[in-house]
Short mmCIF file of the C-alpha atoms (twelve columns), coordinates in Angstrom:
data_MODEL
# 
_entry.id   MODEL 
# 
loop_
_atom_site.group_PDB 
_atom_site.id 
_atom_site.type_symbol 
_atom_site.label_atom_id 
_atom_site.label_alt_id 
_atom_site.label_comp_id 
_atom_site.label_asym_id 
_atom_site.label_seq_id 
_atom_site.Cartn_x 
_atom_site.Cartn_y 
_atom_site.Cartn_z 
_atom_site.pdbx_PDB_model_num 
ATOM 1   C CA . UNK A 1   230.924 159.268 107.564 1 
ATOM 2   C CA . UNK A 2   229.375 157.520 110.408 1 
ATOM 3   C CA . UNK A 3   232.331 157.290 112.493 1 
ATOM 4   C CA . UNK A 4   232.654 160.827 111.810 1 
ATOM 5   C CA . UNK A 5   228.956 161.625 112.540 1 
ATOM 6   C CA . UNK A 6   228.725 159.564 115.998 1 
ATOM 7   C CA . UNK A 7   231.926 161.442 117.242 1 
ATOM 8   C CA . UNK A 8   231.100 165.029 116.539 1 
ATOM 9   C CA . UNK A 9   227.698 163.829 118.488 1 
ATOM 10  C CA . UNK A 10  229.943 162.453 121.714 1 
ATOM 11  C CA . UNK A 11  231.978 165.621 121.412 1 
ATOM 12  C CA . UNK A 12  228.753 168.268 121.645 1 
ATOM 13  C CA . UNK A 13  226.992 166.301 124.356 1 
ATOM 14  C CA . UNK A 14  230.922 166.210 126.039 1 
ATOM 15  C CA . UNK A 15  230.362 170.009 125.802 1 
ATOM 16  C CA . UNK A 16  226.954 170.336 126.878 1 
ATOM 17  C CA . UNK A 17  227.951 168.199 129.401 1 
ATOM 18  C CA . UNK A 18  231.347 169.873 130.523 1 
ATOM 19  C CA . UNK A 19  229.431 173.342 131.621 1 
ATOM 20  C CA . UNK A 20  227.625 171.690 134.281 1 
ATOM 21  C CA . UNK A 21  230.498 169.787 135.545 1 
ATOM 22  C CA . UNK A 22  232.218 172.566 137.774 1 
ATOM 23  C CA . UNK A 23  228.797 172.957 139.808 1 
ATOM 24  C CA . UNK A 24  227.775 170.288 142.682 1 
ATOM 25  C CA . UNK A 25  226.458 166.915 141.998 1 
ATOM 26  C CA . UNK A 26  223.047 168.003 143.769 1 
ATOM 27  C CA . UNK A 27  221.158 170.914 142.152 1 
ATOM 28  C CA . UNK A 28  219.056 172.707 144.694 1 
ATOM 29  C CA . UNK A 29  215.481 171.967 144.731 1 
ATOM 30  C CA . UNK A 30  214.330 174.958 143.729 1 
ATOM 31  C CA . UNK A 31  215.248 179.031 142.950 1 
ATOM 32  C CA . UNK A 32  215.034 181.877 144.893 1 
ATOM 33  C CA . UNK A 33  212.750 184.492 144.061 1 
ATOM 34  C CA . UNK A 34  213.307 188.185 144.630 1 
ATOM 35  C CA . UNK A 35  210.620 189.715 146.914 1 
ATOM 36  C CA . UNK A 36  208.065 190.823 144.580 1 
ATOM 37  C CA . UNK A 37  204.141 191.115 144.822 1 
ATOM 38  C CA . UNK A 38  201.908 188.620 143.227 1 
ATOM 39  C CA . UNK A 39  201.265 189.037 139.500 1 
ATOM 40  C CA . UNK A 40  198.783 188.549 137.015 1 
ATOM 41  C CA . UNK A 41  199.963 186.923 133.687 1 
ATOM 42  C CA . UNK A 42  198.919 184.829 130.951 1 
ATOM 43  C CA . UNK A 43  198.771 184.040 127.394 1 
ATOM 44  C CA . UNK A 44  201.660 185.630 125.976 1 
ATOM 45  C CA . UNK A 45  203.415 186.221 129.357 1 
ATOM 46  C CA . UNK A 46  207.653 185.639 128.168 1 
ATOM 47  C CA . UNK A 47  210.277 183.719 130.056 1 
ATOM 48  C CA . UNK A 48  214.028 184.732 129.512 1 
ATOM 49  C CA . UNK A 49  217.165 183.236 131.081 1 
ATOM 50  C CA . UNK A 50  219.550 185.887 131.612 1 
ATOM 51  C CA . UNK A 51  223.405 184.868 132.388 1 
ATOM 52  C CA . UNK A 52  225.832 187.037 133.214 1 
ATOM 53  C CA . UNK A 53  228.896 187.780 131.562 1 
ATOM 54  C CA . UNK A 54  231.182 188.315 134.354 1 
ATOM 55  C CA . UNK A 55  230.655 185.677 136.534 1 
ATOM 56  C CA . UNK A 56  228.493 183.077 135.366 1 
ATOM 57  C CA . UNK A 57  225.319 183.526 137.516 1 
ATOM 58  C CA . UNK A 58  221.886 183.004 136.138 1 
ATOM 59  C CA . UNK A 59  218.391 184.545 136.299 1 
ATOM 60  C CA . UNK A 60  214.689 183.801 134.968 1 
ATOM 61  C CA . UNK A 61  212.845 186.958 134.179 1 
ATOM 62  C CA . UNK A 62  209.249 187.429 133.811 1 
ATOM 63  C CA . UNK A 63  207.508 189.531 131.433 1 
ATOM 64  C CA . UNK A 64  203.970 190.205 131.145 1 
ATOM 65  C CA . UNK A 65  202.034 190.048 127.733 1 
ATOM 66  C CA . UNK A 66  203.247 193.236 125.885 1 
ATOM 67  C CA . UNK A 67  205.657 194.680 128.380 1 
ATOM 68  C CA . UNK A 68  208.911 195.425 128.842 1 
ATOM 69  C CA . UNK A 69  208.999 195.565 132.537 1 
ATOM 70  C CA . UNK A 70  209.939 192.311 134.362 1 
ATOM 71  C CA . UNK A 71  207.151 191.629 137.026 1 
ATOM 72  C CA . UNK A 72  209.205 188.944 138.633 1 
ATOM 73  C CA . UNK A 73  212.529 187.166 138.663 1 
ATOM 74  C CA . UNK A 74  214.301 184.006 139.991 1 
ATOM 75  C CA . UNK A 75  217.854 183.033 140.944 1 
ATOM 76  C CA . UNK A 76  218.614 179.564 139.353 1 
ATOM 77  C CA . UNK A 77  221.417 177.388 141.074 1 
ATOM 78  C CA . UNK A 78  223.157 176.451 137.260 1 
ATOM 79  C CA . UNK A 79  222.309 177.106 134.147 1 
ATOM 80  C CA . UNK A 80  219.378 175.185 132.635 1 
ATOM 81  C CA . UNK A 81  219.997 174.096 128.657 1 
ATOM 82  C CA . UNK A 82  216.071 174.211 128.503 1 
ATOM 83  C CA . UNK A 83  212.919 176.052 129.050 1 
ATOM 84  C CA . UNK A 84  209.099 175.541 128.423 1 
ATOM 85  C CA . UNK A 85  206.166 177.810 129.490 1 
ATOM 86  C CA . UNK A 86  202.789 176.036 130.247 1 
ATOM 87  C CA . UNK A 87  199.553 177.317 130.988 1 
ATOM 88  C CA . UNK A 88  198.341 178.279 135.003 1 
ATOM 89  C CA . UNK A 89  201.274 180.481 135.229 1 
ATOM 90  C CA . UNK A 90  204.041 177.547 135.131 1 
ATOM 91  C CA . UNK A 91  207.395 177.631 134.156 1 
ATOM 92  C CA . UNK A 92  209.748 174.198 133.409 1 
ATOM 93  C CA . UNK A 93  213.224 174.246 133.544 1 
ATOM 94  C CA . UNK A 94  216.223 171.943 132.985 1 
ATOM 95  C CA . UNK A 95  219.704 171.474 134.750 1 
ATOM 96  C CA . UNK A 96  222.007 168.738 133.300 1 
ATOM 97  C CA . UNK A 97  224.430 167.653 136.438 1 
ATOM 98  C CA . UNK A 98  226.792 165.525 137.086 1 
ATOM 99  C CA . UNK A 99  225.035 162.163 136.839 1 
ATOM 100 C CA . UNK A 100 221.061 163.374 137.158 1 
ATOM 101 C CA . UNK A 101 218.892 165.723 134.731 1 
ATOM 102 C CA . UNK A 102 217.190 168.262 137.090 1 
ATOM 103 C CA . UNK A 103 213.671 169.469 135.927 1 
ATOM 104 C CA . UNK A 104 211.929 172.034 137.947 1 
ATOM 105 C CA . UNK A 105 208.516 173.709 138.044 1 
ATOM 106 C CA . UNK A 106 207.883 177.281 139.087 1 
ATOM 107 C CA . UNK A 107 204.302 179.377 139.641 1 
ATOM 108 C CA . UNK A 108 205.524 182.557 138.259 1 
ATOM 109 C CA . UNK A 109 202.561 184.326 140.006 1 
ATOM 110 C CA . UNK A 110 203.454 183.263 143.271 1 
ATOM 111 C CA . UNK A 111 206.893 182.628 142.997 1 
ATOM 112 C CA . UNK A 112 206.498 179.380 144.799 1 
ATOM 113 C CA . UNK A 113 207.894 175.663 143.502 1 
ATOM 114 C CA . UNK A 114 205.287 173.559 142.269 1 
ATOM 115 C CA . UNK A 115 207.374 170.072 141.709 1 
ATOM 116 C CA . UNK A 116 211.071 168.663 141.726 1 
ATOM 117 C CA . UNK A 117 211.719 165.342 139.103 1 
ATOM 118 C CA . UNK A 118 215.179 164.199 139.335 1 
ATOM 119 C CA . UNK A 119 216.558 161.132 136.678 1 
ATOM 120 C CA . UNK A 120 219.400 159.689 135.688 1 
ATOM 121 C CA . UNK A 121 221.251 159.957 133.823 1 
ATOM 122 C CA . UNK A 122 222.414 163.021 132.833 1 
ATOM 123 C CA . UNK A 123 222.780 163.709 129.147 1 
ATOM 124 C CA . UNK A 124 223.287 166.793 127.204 1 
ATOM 125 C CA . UNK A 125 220.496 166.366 124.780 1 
ATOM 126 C CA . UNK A 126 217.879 166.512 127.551 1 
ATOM 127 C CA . UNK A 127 215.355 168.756 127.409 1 
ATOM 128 C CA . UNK A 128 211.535 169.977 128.753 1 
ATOM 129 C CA . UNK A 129 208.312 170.234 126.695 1 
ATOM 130 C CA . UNK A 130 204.709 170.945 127.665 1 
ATOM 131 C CA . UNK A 131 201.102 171.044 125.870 1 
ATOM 132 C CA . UNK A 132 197.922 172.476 126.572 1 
ATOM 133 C CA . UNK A 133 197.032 169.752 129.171 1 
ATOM 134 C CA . UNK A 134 199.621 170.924 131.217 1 
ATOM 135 C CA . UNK A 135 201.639 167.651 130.543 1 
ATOM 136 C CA . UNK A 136 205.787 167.739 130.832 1 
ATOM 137 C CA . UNK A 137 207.408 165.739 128.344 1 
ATOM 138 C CA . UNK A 138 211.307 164.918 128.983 1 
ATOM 139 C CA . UNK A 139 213.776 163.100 126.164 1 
ATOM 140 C CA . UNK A 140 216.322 160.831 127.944 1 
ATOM 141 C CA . UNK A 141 218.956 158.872 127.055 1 
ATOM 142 C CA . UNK A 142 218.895 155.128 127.894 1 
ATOM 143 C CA . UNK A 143 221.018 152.373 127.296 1 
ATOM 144 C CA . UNK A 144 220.148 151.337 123.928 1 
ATOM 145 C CA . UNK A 145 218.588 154.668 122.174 1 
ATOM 146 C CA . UNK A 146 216.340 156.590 124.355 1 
ATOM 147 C CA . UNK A 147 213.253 157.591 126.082 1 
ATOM 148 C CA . UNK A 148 210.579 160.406 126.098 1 
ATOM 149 C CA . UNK A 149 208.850 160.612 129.343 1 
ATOM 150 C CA . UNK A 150 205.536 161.764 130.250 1 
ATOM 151 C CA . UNK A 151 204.295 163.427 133.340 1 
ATOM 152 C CA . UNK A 152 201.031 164.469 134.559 1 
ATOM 153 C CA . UNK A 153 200.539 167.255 136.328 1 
ATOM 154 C CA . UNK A 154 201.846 167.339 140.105 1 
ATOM 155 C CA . UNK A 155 203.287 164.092 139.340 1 
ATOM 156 C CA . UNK A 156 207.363 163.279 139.957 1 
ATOM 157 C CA . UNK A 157 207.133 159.952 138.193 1 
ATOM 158 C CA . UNK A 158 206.350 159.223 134.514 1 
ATOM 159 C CA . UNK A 159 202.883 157.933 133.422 1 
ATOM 160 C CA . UNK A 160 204.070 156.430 129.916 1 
ATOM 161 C CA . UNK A 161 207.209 156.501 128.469 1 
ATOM 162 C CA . UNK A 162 208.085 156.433 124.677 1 
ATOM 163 C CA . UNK A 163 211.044 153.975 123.886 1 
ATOM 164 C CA . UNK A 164 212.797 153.449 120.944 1 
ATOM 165 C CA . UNK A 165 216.200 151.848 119.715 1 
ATOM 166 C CA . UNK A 166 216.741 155.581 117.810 1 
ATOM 167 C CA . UNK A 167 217.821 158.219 120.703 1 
ATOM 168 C CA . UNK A 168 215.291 161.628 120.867 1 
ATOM 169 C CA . UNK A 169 218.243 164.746 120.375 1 
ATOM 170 C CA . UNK A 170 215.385 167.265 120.159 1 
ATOM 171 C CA . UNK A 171 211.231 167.452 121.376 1 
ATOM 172 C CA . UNK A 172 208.923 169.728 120.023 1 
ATOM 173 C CA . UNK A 173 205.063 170.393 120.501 1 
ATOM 174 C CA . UNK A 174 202.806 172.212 118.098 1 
ATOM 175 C CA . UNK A 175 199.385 171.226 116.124 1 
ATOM 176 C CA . UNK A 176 198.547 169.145 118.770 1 
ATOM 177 C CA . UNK A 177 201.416 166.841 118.364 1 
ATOM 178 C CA . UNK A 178 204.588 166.089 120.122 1 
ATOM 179 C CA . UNK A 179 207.472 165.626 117.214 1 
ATOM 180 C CA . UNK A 180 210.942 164.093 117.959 1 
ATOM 181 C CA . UNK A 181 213.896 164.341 116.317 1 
ATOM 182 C CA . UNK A 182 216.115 161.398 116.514 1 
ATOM 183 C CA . UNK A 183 219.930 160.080 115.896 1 
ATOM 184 C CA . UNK A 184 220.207 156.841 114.953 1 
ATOM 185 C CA . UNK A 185 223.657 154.363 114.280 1 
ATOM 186 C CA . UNK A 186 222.602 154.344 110.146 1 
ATOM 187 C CA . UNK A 187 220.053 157.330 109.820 1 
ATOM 188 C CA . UNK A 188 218.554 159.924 111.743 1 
ATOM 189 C CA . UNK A 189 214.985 160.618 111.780 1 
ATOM 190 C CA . UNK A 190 211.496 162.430 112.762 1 
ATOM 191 C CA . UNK A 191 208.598 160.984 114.324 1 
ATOM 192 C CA . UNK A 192 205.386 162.126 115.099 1 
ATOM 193 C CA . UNK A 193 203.253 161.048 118.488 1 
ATOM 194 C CA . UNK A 194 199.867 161.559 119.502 1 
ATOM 195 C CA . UNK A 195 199.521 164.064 122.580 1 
ATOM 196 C CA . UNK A 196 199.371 162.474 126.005 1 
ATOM 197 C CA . UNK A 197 200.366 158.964 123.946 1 
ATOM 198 C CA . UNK A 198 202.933 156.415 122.912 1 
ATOM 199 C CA . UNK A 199 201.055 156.023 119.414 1 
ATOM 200 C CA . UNK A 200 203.647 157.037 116.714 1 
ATOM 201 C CA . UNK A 201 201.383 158.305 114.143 1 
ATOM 202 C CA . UNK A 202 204.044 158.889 111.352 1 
ATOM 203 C CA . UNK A 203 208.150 158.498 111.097 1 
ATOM 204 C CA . UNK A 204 210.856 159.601 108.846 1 
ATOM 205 C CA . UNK A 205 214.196 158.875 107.975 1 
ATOM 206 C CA . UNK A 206 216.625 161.960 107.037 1 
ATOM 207 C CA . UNK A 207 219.499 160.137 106.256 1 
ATOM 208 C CA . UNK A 208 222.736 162.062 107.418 1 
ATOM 209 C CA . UNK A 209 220.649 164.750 108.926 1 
ATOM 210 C CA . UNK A 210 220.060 165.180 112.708 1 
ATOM 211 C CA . UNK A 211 217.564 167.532 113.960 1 
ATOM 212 C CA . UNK A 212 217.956 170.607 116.037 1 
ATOM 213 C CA . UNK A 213 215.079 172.642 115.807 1 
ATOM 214 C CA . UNK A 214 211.913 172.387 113.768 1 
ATOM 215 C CA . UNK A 215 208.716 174.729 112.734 1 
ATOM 216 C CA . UNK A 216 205.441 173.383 111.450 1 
ATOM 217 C CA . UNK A 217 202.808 174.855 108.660 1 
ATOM 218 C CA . UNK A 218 199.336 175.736 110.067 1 
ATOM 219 C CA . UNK A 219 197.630 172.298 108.658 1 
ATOM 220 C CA . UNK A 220 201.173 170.644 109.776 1 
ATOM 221 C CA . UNK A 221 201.648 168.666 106.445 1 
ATOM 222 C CA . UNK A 222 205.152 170.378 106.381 1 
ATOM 223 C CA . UNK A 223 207.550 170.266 108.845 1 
ATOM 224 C CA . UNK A 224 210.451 172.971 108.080 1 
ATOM 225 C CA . UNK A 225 213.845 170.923 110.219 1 
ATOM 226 C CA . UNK A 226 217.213 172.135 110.928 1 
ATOM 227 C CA . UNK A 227 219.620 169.910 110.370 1 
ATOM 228 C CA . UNK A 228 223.491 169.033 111.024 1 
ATOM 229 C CA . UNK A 229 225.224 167.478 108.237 1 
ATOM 230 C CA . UNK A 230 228.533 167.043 107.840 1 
ATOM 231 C CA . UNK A 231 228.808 168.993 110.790 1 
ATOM 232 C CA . UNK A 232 227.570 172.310 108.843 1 
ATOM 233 C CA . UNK A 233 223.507 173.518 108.657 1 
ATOM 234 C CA . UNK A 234 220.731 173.599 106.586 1 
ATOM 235 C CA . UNK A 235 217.083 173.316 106.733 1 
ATOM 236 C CA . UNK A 236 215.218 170.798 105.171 1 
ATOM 237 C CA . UNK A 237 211.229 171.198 104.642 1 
ATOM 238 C CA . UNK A 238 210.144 167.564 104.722 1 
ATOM 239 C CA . UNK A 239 206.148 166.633 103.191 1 
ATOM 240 C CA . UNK A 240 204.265 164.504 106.497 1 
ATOM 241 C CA . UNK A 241 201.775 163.248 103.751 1 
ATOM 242 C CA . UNK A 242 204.373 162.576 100.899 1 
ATOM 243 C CA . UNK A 243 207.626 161.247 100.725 1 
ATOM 244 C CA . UNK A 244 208.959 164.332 99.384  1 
ATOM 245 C CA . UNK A 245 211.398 166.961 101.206 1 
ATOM 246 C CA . UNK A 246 213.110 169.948 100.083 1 
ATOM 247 C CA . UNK A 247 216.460 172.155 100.637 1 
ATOM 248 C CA . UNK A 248 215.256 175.754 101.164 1 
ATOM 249 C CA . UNK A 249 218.495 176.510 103.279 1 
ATOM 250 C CA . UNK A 250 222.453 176.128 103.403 1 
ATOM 251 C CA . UNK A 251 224.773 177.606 106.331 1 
ATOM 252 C CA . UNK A 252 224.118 180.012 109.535 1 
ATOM 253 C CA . UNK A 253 220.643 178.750 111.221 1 
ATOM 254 C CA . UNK A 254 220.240 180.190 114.944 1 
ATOM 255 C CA . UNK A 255 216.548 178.984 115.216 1 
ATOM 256 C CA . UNK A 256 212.956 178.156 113.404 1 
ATOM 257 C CA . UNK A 257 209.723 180.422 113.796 1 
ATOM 258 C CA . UNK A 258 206.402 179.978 112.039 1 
ATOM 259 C CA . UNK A 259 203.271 181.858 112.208 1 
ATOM 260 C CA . UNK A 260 199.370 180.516 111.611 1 
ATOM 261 C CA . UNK A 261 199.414 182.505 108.188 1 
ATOM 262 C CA . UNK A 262 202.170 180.276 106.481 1 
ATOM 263 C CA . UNK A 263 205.269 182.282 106.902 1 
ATOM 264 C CA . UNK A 264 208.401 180.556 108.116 1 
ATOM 265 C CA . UNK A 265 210.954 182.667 109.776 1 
ATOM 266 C CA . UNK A 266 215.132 181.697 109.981 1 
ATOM 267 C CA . UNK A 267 217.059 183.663 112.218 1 
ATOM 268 C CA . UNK A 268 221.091 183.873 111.493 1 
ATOM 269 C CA . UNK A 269 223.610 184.489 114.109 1 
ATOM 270 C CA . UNK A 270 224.861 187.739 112.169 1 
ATOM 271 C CA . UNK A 271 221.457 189.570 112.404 1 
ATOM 272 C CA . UNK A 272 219.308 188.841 109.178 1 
ATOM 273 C CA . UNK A 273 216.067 187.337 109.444 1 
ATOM 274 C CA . UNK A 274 215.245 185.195 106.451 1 
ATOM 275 C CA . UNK A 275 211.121 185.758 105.409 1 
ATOM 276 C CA . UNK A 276 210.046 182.290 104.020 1 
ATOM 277 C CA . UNK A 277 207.273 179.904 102.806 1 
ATOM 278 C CA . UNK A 278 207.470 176.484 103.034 1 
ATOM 279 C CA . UNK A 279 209.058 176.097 99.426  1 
ATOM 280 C CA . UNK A 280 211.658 178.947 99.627  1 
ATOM 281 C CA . UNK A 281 213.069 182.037 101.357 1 
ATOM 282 C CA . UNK A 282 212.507 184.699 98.567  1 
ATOM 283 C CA . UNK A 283 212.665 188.011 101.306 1 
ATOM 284 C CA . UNK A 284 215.051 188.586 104.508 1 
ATOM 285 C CA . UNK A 285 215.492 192.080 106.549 1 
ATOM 286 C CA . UNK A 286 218.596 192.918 108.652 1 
ATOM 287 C CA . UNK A 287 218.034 193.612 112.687 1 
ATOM 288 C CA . UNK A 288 221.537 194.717 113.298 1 
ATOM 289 C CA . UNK A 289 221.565 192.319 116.399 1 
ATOM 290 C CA . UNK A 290 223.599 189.291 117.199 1 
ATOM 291 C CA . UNK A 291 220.443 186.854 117.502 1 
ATOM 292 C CA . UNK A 292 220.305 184.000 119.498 1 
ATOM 293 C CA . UNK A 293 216.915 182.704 119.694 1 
ATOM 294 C CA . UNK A 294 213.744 183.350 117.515 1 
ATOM 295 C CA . UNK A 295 210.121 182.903 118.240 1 
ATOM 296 C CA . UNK A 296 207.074 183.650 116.820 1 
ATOM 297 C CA . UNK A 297 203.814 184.913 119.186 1 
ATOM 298 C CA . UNK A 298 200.750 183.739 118.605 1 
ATOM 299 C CA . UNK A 299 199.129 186.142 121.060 1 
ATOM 300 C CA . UNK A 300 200.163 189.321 119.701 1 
ATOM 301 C CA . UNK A 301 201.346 187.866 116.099 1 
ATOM 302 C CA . UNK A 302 204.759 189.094 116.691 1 
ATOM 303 C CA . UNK A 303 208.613 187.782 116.593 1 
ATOM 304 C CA . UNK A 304 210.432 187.662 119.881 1 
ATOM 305 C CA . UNK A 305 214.234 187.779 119.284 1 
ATOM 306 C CA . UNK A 306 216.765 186.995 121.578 1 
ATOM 307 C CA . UNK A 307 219.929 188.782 120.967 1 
ATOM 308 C CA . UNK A 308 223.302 189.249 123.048 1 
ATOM 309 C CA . UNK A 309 224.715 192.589 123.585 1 
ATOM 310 C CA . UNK A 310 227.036 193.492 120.593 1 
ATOM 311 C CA . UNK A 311 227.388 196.184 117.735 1 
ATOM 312 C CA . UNK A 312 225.905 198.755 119.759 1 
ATOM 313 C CA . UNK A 313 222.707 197.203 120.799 1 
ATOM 314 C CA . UNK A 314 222.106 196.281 124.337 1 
ATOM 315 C CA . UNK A 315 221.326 193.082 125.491 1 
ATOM 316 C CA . UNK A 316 217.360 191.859 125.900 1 
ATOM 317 C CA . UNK A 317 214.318 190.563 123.737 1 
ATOM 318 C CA . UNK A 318 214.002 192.865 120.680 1 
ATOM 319 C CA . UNK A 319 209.900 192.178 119.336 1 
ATOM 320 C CA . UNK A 320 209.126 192.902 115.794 1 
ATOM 321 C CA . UNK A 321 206.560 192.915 113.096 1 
ATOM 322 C CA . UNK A 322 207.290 190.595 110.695 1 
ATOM 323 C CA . UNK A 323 204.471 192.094 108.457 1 
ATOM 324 C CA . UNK A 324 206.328 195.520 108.646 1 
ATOM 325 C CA . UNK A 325 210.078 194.169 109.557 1 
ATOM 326 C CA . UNK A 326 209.714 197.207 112.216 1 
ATOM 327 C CA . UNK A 327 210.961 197.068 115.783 1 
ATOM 328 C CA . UNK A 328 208.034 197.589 118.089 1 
ATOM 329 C CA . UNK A 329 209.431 196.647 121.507 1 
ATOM 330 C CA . UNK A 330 212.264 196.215 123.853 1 
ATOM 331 C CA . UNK A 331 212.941 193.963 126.643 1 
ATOM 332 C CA . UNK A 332 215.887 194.354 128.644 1 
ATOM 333 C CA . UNK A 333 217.985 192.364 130.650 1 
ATOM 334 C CA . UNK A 334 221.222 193.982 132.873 1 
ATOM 335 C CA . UNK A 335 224.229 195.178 130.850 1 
ATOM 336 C CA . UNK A 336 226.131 192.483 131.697 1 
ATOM 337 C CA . UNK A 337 223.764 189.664 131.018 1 
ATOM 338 C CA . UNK A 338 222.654 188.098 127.829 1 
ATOM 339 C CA . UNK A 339 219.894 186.609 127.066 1 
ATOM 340 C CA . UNK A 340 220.358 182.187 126.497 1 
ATOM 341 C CA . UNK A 341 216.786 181.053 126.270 1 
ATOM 342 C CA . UNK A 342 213.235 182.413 125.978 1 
ATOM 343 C CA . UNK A 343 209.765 180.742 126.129 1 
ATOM 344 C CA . UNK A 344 206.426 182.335 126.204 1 
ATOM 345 C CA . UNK A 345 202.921 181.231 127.400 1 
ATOM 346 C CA . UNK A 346 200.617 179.351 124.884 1 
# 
């Protein structure tokens, strides 16, 4: 099983990996940004990374709170396999090359770079999370397990770095904590971390289980996980004061949402939208689309759906009302694009 496990992990960071390989060894420091006027955004403002179809190429588009007209967009030299939104208008992205992890900043307003971090080495599991202090927090891989690295703002070096012997696959903030999934050589695992801190302020195991993606309760005693085992999905709600967990999903899970009102939201690949609690998913309504991403709003209340174009629908951000299961909005990106990644401003 383990032998099993560890190589189906090489083989997905292999792939991660393998898309960046074709580009050049040095990213460049920062996009281009189409002439455009300065803008005024904010909480609720969404970030989508469009790639095209035909030929690989890759935008950042801007939307303001409750539009669907992009106020500005970027050119991005490869495709980034993460994105965060912070607050004062900032955008983080990151580029796995060859041998370095790029992370870039952006002021969406201006369209100006803000800051350039560059470390080695590369790894497919890398990714970029902020909080409400404006700090970036990175996962790397090191030689033994792995690192999450902290960085104030404006700076291009880490201020504190969490290390452990267990390696950090995915980072998440929400209710003012940072969360880590891990893979480890006997047993995966979750962690929780004071913001801003190396203080690990409650841990996990999950057995055969590594975590992708994860959504939180309001009082964040729950912690709803997808998982890979046995190389298939499932999510697994796991008690943060108890040693309890519980199954409340098998198969197709293209991302986590939760709202401040309890509800837990599971988006499938095929279009269906599972309406949860924390204990079970008793409800579900059908969008049609081919979903790629999910998130939930907190400035508007609504779900923001990523979803490629297929079975008639074009491609873009479809927004709905998950009290009503109505579609309320559209965001588009080109024809030939689809839509890999969205983030929106807390």
């Amino acid at each position: 099983m383990f032998s099993y496990r560890l190589s189906f992990l090489w083989v997905v960071s292999c792939l991660l990996c393998a898309g960046c390989a074709g580009s050049s060894t040095t990213v460049p420091a920062q996009p281009t940004s189409s002439p455009a006027p300065p803008v005024v955004l904010g909480r609720g403002s969404v970030a989508v990374l469009a790639v095209r179809r035909d030929n690989g190429s890759f935008r950042m588009l801007i939307f303001p709170p409750q539009s669907d007209k992009v106020a500005r967009e970027f050119s991005l030299p490869s495709r980034p396999n993460s994105l965060s939104f912070a607050g004062r208008n900032r955008v983080f992205y990151g580029i796995n090359g060859s041998d370095e992890y790029f992370v870039r900043e952006v002021n969406v307003e201006t369209g100006k770079p803000a800051r350039s971090i560059d470390l080695r080495p590369a790894w497919g599991f890398s990714s970029v999370a902020t909080d409400d202090h404006n700090v970036l927090y990175v996962n790397t891989k090191s030689l033994v397990g792995g690192d999450v690295k902290l960085f104030e703002p404006g700076d291009r070096a880490p201020y504190r770095e969490i290390k452990d012997p267990l390696t950090p696959l995915k980072i998440y903030v929400a209710r003012n904590s940072l969360w880590v999934g891990y893979h480890g050589v006997f047993s995966d695992a979750l962690a929780r971390y004071d913001l801003r801190s190396t203080k690990q302020t409650w841990l996990r195991s999950t057995g055969p289980n590594q975590p992708t993606g994860f959504a939180l309760n309001p009082d964040a005693t729950l912690i709803a996980t997808s998982v890979l085992r046995n190389s298939k999905g499932a999510v697994i709600v796991y008690d943060v004061k108890r040693s309890g967990s519980s199954h409340i999903h098998e198969g197709d899970t293209r991302g986590l949402a939760s709202d401040d009102s309890g509800n837990l939201y599971i988006a499938q690949r095929g279009g269906r939208v599972l309406l949860c609690t924390f204990s079970g998913c008793p409800h579900s309504f059908e969008t049609g689309l081919e979903i790629e991403r999910i998130l939930w709003n907190p400035a508007d209340g609504l779900l923001y759906i990523a979803a490629t174009g297929s079975n008639g629908n074009s491609p873009g951000v479809y927004v709905y009302n998950p009290s009503t299961n109505s579609r309320v909005r559209f965001m588009p990106v080109a024809g030939n694009e689809n839509p890999a990644l969205i983030a929106i401003e807390p």
